[in-house]
Amino acid sequence: MALLCVQQQELDSNESLMGDGDSAIGSLNSSTVSLREELILQVKEHGRQYQGYMEAKYVLPMDEQETERLDFQCHLVWLTLDKQQNWAPVKRLRRALDVGCGTGMWTVDFADAHPETEVLGVDLAAVQPECVPPNLCFEIDDLEQPWNFTSKFDFIHCQLMIGAFQDWPKFFKQSLEFLETDGYLEVHDIDFVIRCDDDTLPKDSALFRWHEYMHDAAATAGFPLDAIAHVPEMMKEAGYVDIVATPVKWPINTWPKDAKHKELGRWAQENFSWGCDSMSLALFTRVLGWSADEVHIFMALVRQDLRNRKMHAYWNFWVVYGRKPRTA
């Protein structure tokens, strides 16, 4: 599909960020305008760049190094889903929303695959490409605030938002409200609990301790890292039906024998070796009181464990989707 080059708009103007006010894409009202200056603030800490919104609410950096890793991680998810973009049996696709779209890699691919669909990607950070398919627009907004879209969606996609959302029940209520009847929400995320079925992961290893530190810091900061385990129940409580939850193992490296998990392990090892510093730096320094040097030294030990094929550890990556019933 030919790409439409979208000129970067001035974020301090008083007009809507994208599109016209009558479509789902041009859907945000003045609440977005009032947030813009906060949303585009940048904060530098320990050599990394963070979004400054709400005192750097988002704990992952948002610089070139991290956006490259996010694209890499998106490819890992695509491989996990057997090279598909979603598993929900969506029958009608007039409008679709990508929640926390990040660099927009999934969003662009989805818009390309569905040229008949009006696609909207929303994120806190303005790191999306300027050249996009003509049926796609991006907006900058905080989706933990009340949603103000003027139209509903047939499909809502939410990927790797563990560590970003604080109020998951609120997200499920709002997503249900803004779905059309028989529309689907699909969540892709990691259960950040390191697992091992044969006792080859010592509890005194850096990898095991890293997870304990991450959970302690994230819980204190209000970002539970094990939220995905409760997603099916929270979706049911919000009113979703026909909920399907499927775990797929992400090995820490290439230790598995079967081809698919060995390939997923190869990508997961690179993703977490690349990203353990960025995942930990803000949480460990802000919450646990570590120095940046202490974080970097400890992450070198974590990377050593990630390369150790004698450790048969893995994470569960979950694909969860549910439908909005007619009685919702």
XYZ file of C-alpha atoms in Angstrom:
328
model
C 0.000 0.000 0.000
C 1.223 3.490 -0.776
C 2.113 5.483 2.311
C 0.733 8.902 3.045
C 3.373 11.239 4.457
C 1.838 13.133 7.359
C 3.536 16.386 8.208
C 4.405 16.666 11.910
C 1.881 19.024 13.474
C 2.677 21.693 16.019
C 1.705 20.287 19.387
C 1.146 23.714 20.903
C -1.666 24.644 18.503
C -5.290 24.735 19.632
C -6.546 22.366 16.932
C -7.119 18.633 17.176
C -3.951 16.548 16.899
C -5.230 14.435 14.006
C -8.231 14.294 11.697
C -11.661 15.950 11.917
C -14.024 15.980 14.849
C -16.649 13.715 13.275
C -14.614 10.506 13.104
C -13.248 8.146 15.721
C -9.769 9.229 14.646
C -10.468 12.882 15.308
C -12.047 12.021 18.586
C -10.307 13.762 21.425
C -11.731 16.971 22.768
C -10.097 19.824 24.659
C -8.853 17.442 27.360
C -6.144 16.378 24.928
C -5.249 19.975 24.174
C -4.774 20.701 27.873
C -2.454 17.712 28.241
C -0.213 18.394 25.273
C 2.417 20.512 26.965
C 2.753 17.922 29.729
C 2.824 15.023 27.291
C 5.709 16.361 25.220
C 7.943 17.186 28.187
C 11.204 15.262 28.232
C 13.160 14.325 31.351
C 16.725 13.043 31.258
C 17.917 10.704 33.981
C 21.190 8.792 34.092
C 21.786 9.334 30.383
C 18.330 8.116 29.298
C 15.385 10.191 28.103
C 11.907 9.769 29.649
C 8.506 11.284 29.042
C 8.058 14.040 31.614
C 4.277 13.694 31.860
C 3.042 13.417 35.472
C 6.614 13.471 36.781
C 7.768 10.750 34.384
C 4.857 8.443 35.129
C 6.002 5.978 32.460
C 9.031 4.182 33.895
C 10.594 3.027 30.619
C 12.820 5.480 28.744
C 11.593 6.753 25.408
C 14.774 7.439 23.470
C 16.159 6.015 20.243
C 17.751 3.042 21.971
C 14.449 2.051 23.578
C 12.271 2.636 20.517
C 14.536 0.312 18.531
C 14.098 -2.337 21.231
C 10.319 -1.864 21.189
C 10.252 -2.588 17.454
C 12.369 -5.687 18.079
C 9.989 -6.768 20.850
C 6.976 -6.241 18.573
C 8.523 -8.696 16.124
C 8.924 -11.194 18.974
C 5.199 -10.900 19.705
C 4.399 -11.410 16.010
C 6.433 -14.621 16.046
C 4.657 -15.678 19.247
C 1.270 -15.279 17.524
C 2.446 -17.502 14.657
C 3.119 -14.450 12.492
C -0.378 -13.080 12.973
C -1.407 -9.681 14.323
C -4.322 -10.906 16.424
C -6.221 -14.062 17.330
C -9.674 -12.678 18.119
C -12.310 -13.764 15.554
C -13.273 -10.230 14.595
C -15.917 -10.286 11.848
C -16.437 -6.564 11.283
C -13.584 -4.068 11.187
C -14.772 -0.543 10.494
C -12.747 1.093 13.277
C -9.851 -0.221 15.361
C -7.916 1.252 18.297
C -4.350 0.407 19.319
C -3.919 1.243 23.004
C -0.386 2.299 23.947
C 0.788 1.951 20.354
C 4.416 2.882 21.123
C 6.436 3.230 17.939
C 3.382 2.263 15.902
C 4.896 -0.851 14.345
C 1.887 -3.092 15.049
C -0.505 -0.264 14.184
C 1.035 0.380 10.777
C 1.104 -3.328 9.938
C -2.539 -3.716 10.991
C -3.635 -0.683 8.966
C -1.770 -2.023 5.937
C -3.458 -5.409 6.323
C -6.910 -3.813 6.700
C -7.143 -0.879 4.280
C -10.932 -0.799 4.758
C -10.524 -0.081 8.487
C -10.147 3.307 10.169
C -7.234 2.728 12.572
C -6.211 4.922 15.508
C -3.055 4.512 17.578
C -2.757 6.308 20.920
C 0.291 6.667 23.155
C 1.845 9.020 25.688
C 4.967 9.462 23.580
C 5.154 11.029 20.119
C 7.521 8.415 18.673
C 5.390 7.173 15.779
C 6.401 7.486 12.115
C 5.255 10.399 9.988
C 4.689 8.264 6.884
C 1.682 6.052 7.546
C -1.081 4.298 5.606
C -3.917 6.701 4.674
C -6.399 4.874 6.955
C -4.207 5.378 10.048
C -3.720 8.282 12.427
C -1.872 8.633 15.719
C -2.851 10.702 18.736
C -1.002 11.603 21.908
C -3.041 11.039 25.043
C -3.129 9.355 28.447
C -5.628 6.506 28.194
C -5.785 6.128 31.956
C -7.761 9.370 31.905
C -11.475 9.322 30.898
C -11.900 8.424 27.232
C -13.588 11.008 25.005
C -13.820 9.276 21.648
C -16.871 10.293 19.612
C -17.243 6.897 17.921
C -16.882 3.324 19.078
C -14.532 0.642 17.801
C -14.986 -2.883 16.486
C -11.582 -3.987 17.745
C -9.312 -2.704 20.527
C -5.742 -3.977 20.739
C -3.573 -3.617 23.859
C -0.013 -4.931 23.772
C 2.703 -4.973 26.445
C 1.125 -2.424 28.759
C 2.110 -4.249 31.949
C 4.182 -1.683 33.811
C 2.307 1.167 32.125
C -1.290 0.923 33.358
C -1.983 1.322 37.045
C -5.763 0.856 37.018
C -6.519 -2.188 34.889
C -10.202 -2.573 35.954
C -10.809 1.006 34.801
C -9.200 0.215 31.448
C -11.468 -2.791 30.915
C -14.581 -0.800 31.797
C -13.654 2.019 29.422
C -12.673 -0.326 26.613
C -15.998 -2.168 26.926
C -17.878 1.142 26.846
C -16.149 2.182 23.623
C -16.567 -1.132 21.814
C -19.399 -1.771 19.397
C -21.673 -4.705 20.230
C -19.880 -7.954 19.337
C -16.601 -6.051 19.151
C -13.440 -7.568 20.631
C -10.702 -6.495 23.000
C -7.414 -8.388 22.676
C -4.564 -8.114 25.184
C -1.020 -9.358 24.527
C 1.297 -9.257 27.523
C 3.942 -10.974 29.563
C 3.398 -12.441 33.004
C 6.650 -11.113 34.444
C 7.071 -14.043 36.813
C 10.147 -16.113 36.031
C 9.321 -19.821 35.964
C 11.352 -23.015 35.921
C 9.985 -26.555 35.952
C 13.174 -28.493 36.707
C 14.886 -26.478 39.482
C 17.704 -25.299 37.209
C 17.162 -21.636 38.164
C 18.857 -20.986 41.540
C 17.036 -18.586 43.806
C 20.311 -16.797 44.504
C 20.914 -16.188 40.791
C 20.935 -12.634 39.478
C 18.051 -13.465 37.136
C 15.798 -14.694 39.942
C 16.723 -11.789 42.239
C 16.135 -9.308 39.398
C 12.507 -10.390 39.228
C 12.075 -10.040 42.983
C 13.541 -6.523 42.901
C 11.400 -5.593 39.893
C 8.201 -6.757 41.577
C 9.037 -4.937 44.825
C 9.804 -1.679 43.026
C 6.872 -1.868 40.618
C 4.383 -2.687 43.385
C 5.601 0.321 45.355
C 5.254 2.507 42.253
C 1.733 1.183 41.598
C 2.489 -0.861 38.470
C 1.827 -4.560 39.200
C 3.930 -6.733 36.908
C 1.750 -9.817 37.327
C -1.496 -8.135 36.240
C -1.879 -10.294 33.134
C -2.633 -13.320 35.322
C -5.775 -11.514 36.504
C -6.838 -10.132 33.116
C -9.418 -12.836 32.268
C -11.126 -12.364 35.624
C -11.055 -8.565 35.320
C -12.479 -8.746 31.798
C -15.294 -10.986 33.014
C -16.077 -8.597 35.869
C -16.151 -5.687 33.395
C -18.763 -7.517 31.291
C -16.816 -9.311 28.564
C -17.928 -12.761 27.397
C -16.396 -15.566 25.316
C -13.039 -14.869 26.949
C -10.134 -16.941 25.647
C -6.748 -16.875 27.409
C -3.761 -18.675 25.878
C -0.254 -18.801 27.394
C 2.826 -19.177 25.194
C 6.224 -19.792 26.764
C 9.000 -17.272 26.234
C 12.213 -19.155 27.152
C 15.071 -17.010 28.439
C 17.334 -18.335 25.664
C 17.643 -21.218 23.192
C 17.552 -24.029 25.785
C 14.308 -25.701 24.515
C 14.577 -28.525 21.982
C 11.508 -27.784 19.860
C 12.015 -25.360 17.015
C 9.348 -22.758 17.848
C 10.353 -22.268 21.480
C 14.037 -22.278 20.562
C 13.338 -19.453 18.087
C 11.228 -17.538 20.623
C 14.016 -18.021 23.165
C 16.572 -16.572 20.759
C 14.492 -13.424 20.338
C 13.519 -13.214 24.022
C 17.148 -13.469 25.139
C 18.121 -10.590 22.890
C 15.096 -8.541 23.932
C 15.752 -8.840 27.661
C 19.536 -8.616 27.369
C 18.995 -5.397 25.440
C 16.206 -4.146 27.676
C 16.967 -5.174 31.266
C 18.812 -1.899 31.883
C 16.000 0.249 30.499
C 13.344 -1.784 32.342
C 15.162 -1.394 35.665
C 16.937 1.944 35.721
C 14.073 4.258 36.705
C 12.435 1.810 39.118
C 15.655 0.839 40.877
C 16.994 4.395 41.238
C 13.693 6.128 42.041
C 12.107 3.468 44.235
C 14.827 1.166 45.570
C 17.454 3.865 46.011
C 20.142 2.215 43.885
C 22.765 4.242 42.088
C 22.893 4.041 38.293
C 26.281 2.295 38.518
C 24.832 -0.349 40.841
C 22.043 -0.980 38.335
C 24.450 -1.341 35.409
C 26.717 -3.746 37.321
C 23.801 -5.913 38.421
C 22.309 -5.982 34.904
C 25.622 -7.359 33.602
C 25.059 -10.336 35.934
C 21.467 -10.665 34.709
C 22.684 -10.788 31.101
C 25.122 -13.543 32.036
C 22.232 -15.629 33.362
C 20.164 -14.937 30.265
C 22.943 -16.551 28.209
C 23.167 -19.611 30.469
C 21.485 -22.502 28.623
C 21.701 -24.651 31.751
C 18.985 -22.474 33.276
C 15.687 -23.772 31.859
C 13.651 -20.719 32.800
C 10.851 -18.991 30.939
C 8.069 -16.425 31.133
C 4.472 -16.959 30.099
C 3.295 -14.590 27.392
C -0.503 -14.381 27.296
C -2.920 -13.746 24.462
C -6.330 -12.883 25.940
C -9.405 -11.733 24.068
C -13.070 -11.248 24.838
C -16.262 -10.018 23.173
C -18.699 -7.281 24.143
C -22.139 -8.915 24.429
C -25.398 -7.410 23.256
C -26.543 -7.063 26.867
C -23.497 -5.069 27.980
